[in-house]
Short mmCIF file of C-alpha atoms in Angstrom, two decimals:
data_model
loop_
_atom_site.label_atom_id
_atom_site.label_comp_id
_atom_site.label_asym_id
_atom_site.label_seq_id
_atom_site.Cartn_x
_atom_site.Cartn_y
_atom_site.Cartn_z
CA MET K 1 162.88 137.19 61.99
CA VAL K 2 161.36 139.28 59.19
CA ARG K 3 162.76 139.63 55.68
CA GLY K 4 162.61 143.10 54.23
CA GLY K 5 164.29 144.31 51.04
CA ILE K 6 167.88 143.04 51.06
CA ALA K 7 168.06 142.42 54.79
CA SER K 8 166.54 140.45 57.64
CA LEU K 9 165.30 142.10 60.82
CA THR K 10 165.37 140.37 64.19
CA LEU K 11 164.16 141.73 67.50
CA ALA K 12 166.91 141.36 70.10
CA THR K 13 167.87 142.44 73.60
CA ALA K 14 170.95 144.59 74.16
CA PRO K 15 173.32 143.97 77.11
CA ASP K 16 171.71 146.88 78.95
CA GLY K 17 168.29 145.20 78.69
CA ARG K 18 166.68 147.43 76.08
CA GLN K 19 165.07 146.05 72.95
CA VAL K 20 166.88 146.67 69.67
CA VAL K 21 166.63 145.43 66.08
CA LEU K 22 169.41 143.44 64.42
CA ARG K 23 169.38 144.20 60.71
CA GLU K 24 171.59 141.88 58.67
CA LEU K 25 172.30 141.53 54.95
CA LEU K 26 170.54 138.43 53.63
CA ALA K 27 172.86 135.43 53.35
CA GLU K 28 171.97 135.03 49.67
CA HIS K 29 173.72 138.36 49.02
CA ARG K 30 176.89 137.42 50.94
CA TYR K 31 179.07 137.49 47.79
CA ASN K 32 177.05 140.04 45.82
CA MET K 33 179.28 143.12 45.87
CA ARG K 34 176.58 145.45 44.58
CA MET K 35 174.21 144.46 47.38
CA ARG K 36 177.01 144.63 49.96
CA ARG K 37 177.93 148.15 48.86
CA LYS K 38 174.28 149.20 48.92
CA PHE K 39 173.76 147.82 52.44
CA SER K 40 177.04 149.31 53.67
CA TYR K 41 176.24 152.75 52.27
CA GLY K 42 172.77 152.61 53.82
CA THR K 43 174.25 151.88 57.25
CA ARG K 44 176.69 154.79 56.92
CA VAL K 45 173.83 157.10 55.95
CA ARG K 46 171.86 156.01 59.01
CA VAL K 47 174.86 156.76 61.25
CA LYS K 48 175.13 160.22 59.71
CA LEU K 49 171.42 160.96 60.25
CA SER K 50 170.93 159.28 63.63
CA SER K 51 170.87 162.43 65.75
CA HIS K 52 167.52 163.51 64.32
CA PRO K 53 164.40 162.57 66.34
CA ASN K 54 162.51 161.49 63.19
CA ILE K 55 165.20 159.05 62.04
CA CYS K 56 165.37 155.43 63.24
CA ALA K 57 168.83 155.58 64.80
CA SER K 58 171.92 153.43 64.35
CA LEU K 59 173.36 151.96 67.54
CA SER K 60 176.29 150.03 66.00
CA ARG K 61 177.39 148.34 62.78
CA ARG K 62 179.74 145.43 62.23
CA SER K 63 180.21 142.22 60.22
CA LEU K 64 179.91 138.57 61.23
CA ARG K 65 180.80 135.59 59.00
CA LEU K 66 181.16 137.96 56.03
CA LEU K 67 177.64 139.31 56.59
CA PRO K 68 177.47 143.02 57.46
CA TYR K 69 174.85 143.99 60.02
CA GLU K 70 173.65 146.97 61.98
CA VAL K 71 171.96 147.28 65.34
CA ILE K 72 169.25 149.91 65.16
CA GLU K 73 166.73 151.51 67.43
CA TYR K 74 163.59 149.51 68.14
CA VAL K 75 160.47 151.57 67.48
CA PRO K 76 157.40 150.10 69.20
CA GLY K 77 154.20 150.25 67.21
CA SER K 78 153.56 149.70 63.49
CA ASN K 79 154.77 150.99 60.19
CA LEU K 80 152.56 153.59 58.56
CA GLN K 81 151.45 151.29 55.74
CA ASP K 82 150.01 148.79 58.21
CA LEU K 83 148.12 151.57 59.98
CA ILE K 84 146.71 152.87 56.69
CA THR K 85 145.68 149.38 55.55
CA LYS K 86 143.93 148.68 58.86
CA ARG K 87 142.29 152.13 58.79
CA ASP K 88 143.64 152.65 62.27
CA PRO K 89 142.02 155.65 64.04
CA VAL K 90 145.54 156.89 64.86
CA VAL K 91 145.98 157.84 61.20
CA ARG K 92 142.68 159.69 60.93
CA GLN K 93 143.16 161.52 64.23
CA ASN K 94 146.79 162.45 63.63
CA ARG K 95 147.15 162.64 59.85
CA LEU K 96 148.53 166.18 59.77
CA GLU K 97 151.05 165.53 62.54
CA ILE K 98 152.13 162.28 60.88
CA LEU K 99 152.70 164.05 57.55
CA ARG K 100 154.57 166.88 59.27
CA GLN K 101 156.97 164.47 60.91
CA CYS K 102 157.46 162.48 57.70
CA ALA K 103 158.25 165.69 55.80
CA THR K 104 160.57 166.88 58.58
CA ALA K 105 162.56 163.65 58.38
CA LEU K 106 162.94 163.98 54.61
CA SER K 107 163.90 167.63 54.88
CA TYR K 108 166.71 166.66 57.23
CA VAL K 109 167.87 163.86 54.93
CA HIS K 110 168.08 166.36 52.05
CA SER K 111 169.87 168.93 54.20
CA GLN K 112 172.63 166.36 54.65
CA GLY K 113 173.09 166.00 50.89
CA ILE K 114 171.27 162.66 50.57
CA LEU K 115 168.32 161.36 48.51
CA HIS K 116 166.28 158.62 50.17
CA LEU K 117 164.69 157.21 46.97
CA ASP K 118 162.46 154.71 48.77
CA VAL K 119 159.92 157.00 50.37
CA LYS K 120 156.78 155.01 51.12
CA ALA K 121 154.48 154.37 54.07
CA SER K 122 156.12 151.08 55.05
CA ASN K 123 159.43 152.90 55.65
CA PHE K 124 157.96 155.18 58.30
CA LEU K 125 157.59 153.69 61.77
CA VAL K 126 154.92 155.14 64.05
CA ASP K 127 155.39 154.98 67.81
CA THR K 128 152.14 155.61 69.66
CA THR K 129 153.22 154.21 73.03
CA GLY K 130 154.42 157.44 74.63
CA ASP K 131 152.71 160.68 75.56
CA ALA K 132 153.27 162.06 72.06
CA LEU K 133 153.14 160.31 68.70
CA ARG K 134 156.54 159.91 67.04
CA VAL K 135 157.27 159.02 63.40
CA LYS K 136 160.69 157.72 62.34
CA LEU K 137 162.09 157.17 58.84
CA THR K 138 164.07 154.00 58.18
CA ASP K 139 165.64 151.87 55.38
CA PHE K 140 168.42 153.81 53.66
CA ASP K 141 169.67 151.01 51.38
CA LEU K 142 168.62 152.87 48.21
CA SER K 143 169.93 156.25 49.36
CA ILE K 144 172.43 158.06 47.16
CA PRO K 145 174.30 161.38 47.32
CA GLN K 146 172.45 164.31 45.78
CA THR K 147 175.37 164.76 43.40
CA VAL K 148 174.10 161.68 41.54
CA ARG K 149 171.54 162.93 39.03
CA ARG K 150 170.58 159.68 37.30
CA ASP K 151 169.67 156.24 38.50
CA PRO K 152 169.58 153.99 35.43
CA ARG K 153 168.39 151.02 37.53
CA ARG K 154 165.23 152.94 38.59
CA SER K 155 165.81 151.82 42.19
CA GLY K 156 162.81 152.06 44.48
CA THR K 157 159.12 151.23 44.42
CA LEU K 158 157.64 151.99 41.01
CA ARG K 159 154.23 153.24 42.13
CA TYR K 160 155.93 156.01 44.15
CA MET K 161 158.26 157.23 41.40
CA PRO K 162 157.72 160.51 39.53
CA PRO K 163 157.42 160.38 35.74
CA GLU K 164 160.91 161.77 35.16
CA GLN K 165 162.46 158.96 37.19
CA VAL K 166 160.46 156.21 35.49
CA ILE K 167 161.08 157.55 31.98
CA SER K 168 164.71 158.67 32.11
CA GLY K 169 166.09 157.65 35.51
CA SER K 170 166.45 161.31 36.51
CA VAL K 171 166.54 161.69 40.32
CA SER K 172 166.59 164.69 42.66
CA ILE K 173 164.92 165.89 45.84
CA MET K 174 161.82 166.15 43.66
CA SER K 175 161.78 162.34 43.46
CA ASP K 176 161.36 162.07 47.23
CA MET K 177 158.79 164.88 47.18
CA PHE K 178 156.62 163.14 44.58
CA ALA K 179 156.85 159.87 46.53
CA PHE K 180 155.81 161.77 49.67
CA GLY K 181 152.81 163.08 47.74
CA VAL K 182 151.76 159.57 46.69
CA MET K 183 152.08 158.38 50.29
CA ALA K 184 150.18 161.39 51.65
CA TYR K 185 147.38 160.93 49.11
CA CYS K 186 146.99 157.28 50.11
CA LEU K 187 147.02 158.27 53.78
CA VAL K 188 144.20 160.82 53.54
CA THR K 189 142.02 159.05 50.94
CA GLY K 190 142.77 155.34 51.38
CA GLN K 191 143.45 154.97 47.66
CA SER K 192 146.14 155.60 45.06
CA PRO K 193 146.26 158.92 43.18
CA PHE K 194 146.50 156.80 40.00
CA PRO K 195 143.82 154.12 40.41
CA GLY K 196 143.23 151.74 37.54
CA GLU K 197 141.69 148.43 36.60
CA ASP K 198 145.17 146.90 36.45
CA SER K 199 148.82 147.84 36.96
CA ARG K 200 149.19 148.80 33.30
CA GLN K 201 146.44 151.40 33.51
CA GLU K 202 147.79 152.68 36.83
CA ARG K 203 151.24 153.14 35.29
CA SER K 204 149.78 154.90 32.26
CA ARG K 205 147.97 157.38 34.51
CA GLN K 206 151.06 157.86 36.65
CA LEU K 207 153.07 158.94 33.59
CA SER K 208 150.38 160.74 31.61
CA LYS K 209 150.44 164.54 31.65
CA SER K 210 146.79 164.62 30.64
CA TYR K 211 145.44 162.42 33.45
CA LYS K 212 143.82 164.56 36.15
CA ILE K 213 144.22 163.29 39.70
CA ILE K 214 141.01 163.41 41.69
CA ASP K 215 141.25 166.15 44.31
CA PRO K 216 141.55 164.39 47.69
CA LEU K 217 138.82 166.74 48.99
CA MET K 218 136.38 165.00 46.64
CA ILE K 219 137.17 161.69 48.34
CA ASN K 220 137.62 162.93 51.91
CA PRO K 221 135.62 166.13 52.61
CA ASP K 222 137.07 166.24 56.14
CA LEU K 223 140.39 167.52 54.78
CA THR K 224 141.29 171.18 54.86
CA PRO K 225 141.61 172.78 51.42
CA ARG K 226 145.20 173.75 52.21
CA LEU K 227 146.26 170.19 53.04
CA ALA K 228 144.62 168.93 49.84
CA TRP K 229 146.45 171.64 47.87
CA VAL K 230 149.80 170.71 49.44
CA ILE K 231 149.37 167.06 48.48
CA MET K 232 148.31 167.90 44.93
CA ARG K 233 151.31 170.16 44.43
CA CYS K 234 153.69 167.37 45.49
CA LEU K 235 152.07 165.24 42.77
CA GLU K 236 152.65 167.67 39.92
CA LYS K 237 153.95 165.72 36.90
CA ASP K 238 156.41 168.51 36.04
CA PRO K 239 159.03 168.66 38.84
CA GLU K 240 159.36 172.42 38.39
CA ASN K 241 155.75 172.81 39.55
CA ARG K 242 156.34 171.03 42.86
CA PHE K 243 157.54 172.85 45.98
CA PRO K 244 161.13 174.16 45.81
CA ASP K 245 162.28 171.76 48.54
CA MET K 246 161.08 169.75 51.53
CA ALA K 247 161.82 172.60 53.95
CA TYR K 248 159.31 174.75 52.05
CA LEU K 249 156.85 171.88 52.13
CA CYS K 250 157.26 171.62 55.90
CA GLN K 251 156.35 175.29 56.22
CA GLU K 252 153.21 174.73 54.19
CA LEU K 253 152.22 171.72 56.29
CA GLY K 254 152.62 173.96 59.33
CA LYS K 255 149.69 175.92 57.93
CA GLY K 256 147.80 172.75 57.02
CA ALA K 257 145.24 172.91 59.83
CA VAL K 258 143.82 176.29 58.86
#
């Protein structure tokens, strides 16, 4: 069993013999209505999105002993954060394809009227066991409808949040796009776009309009100028200067190899 966020994950075997993952709300949250609602909404979102090939699919959802759970698709391989940390050759050799599939998953989430709000490398699972690499997005516990424009709790992982979310709690598809940019920058350079001597300095650079992010080309000359430009545009401090939406970003990544 592995604990992750507000749930535990256990590898199991379905009656038909295939491997699945049992994802259950942690027992400590059994009577916490806010956590129960968050988990329940996340499972409903997964059901809604499950038909997409870049989404880790829901197989069933129920409750046992007052603990809600879901059975989800088992994705063999590793999460993207582990691959980045280990400097796995799969990342270097397939970085553009990985980013394309991550962006495609987010574009689909947005097309269904949902914000993910926890976009980070550890929430993308990478299956390298088949003939073709496949990336799948998971963990929808922090997802909210796009009609919600503010998140006063600042839900998510702070280092991936855009300035407008950290400062005022304002959320939109631009929140997911900025988080994608942070993840993509880490993937191609091996470091944060806002490096600092400590977390305080990192946060200051993340929020500062005057801090200039180092062009990823300066760190990794193997990148194409277009891919570096795409990543930098996702990281614009002003949301109006980012791409209009993830679908547009996907189009630009389609040109990323030239």
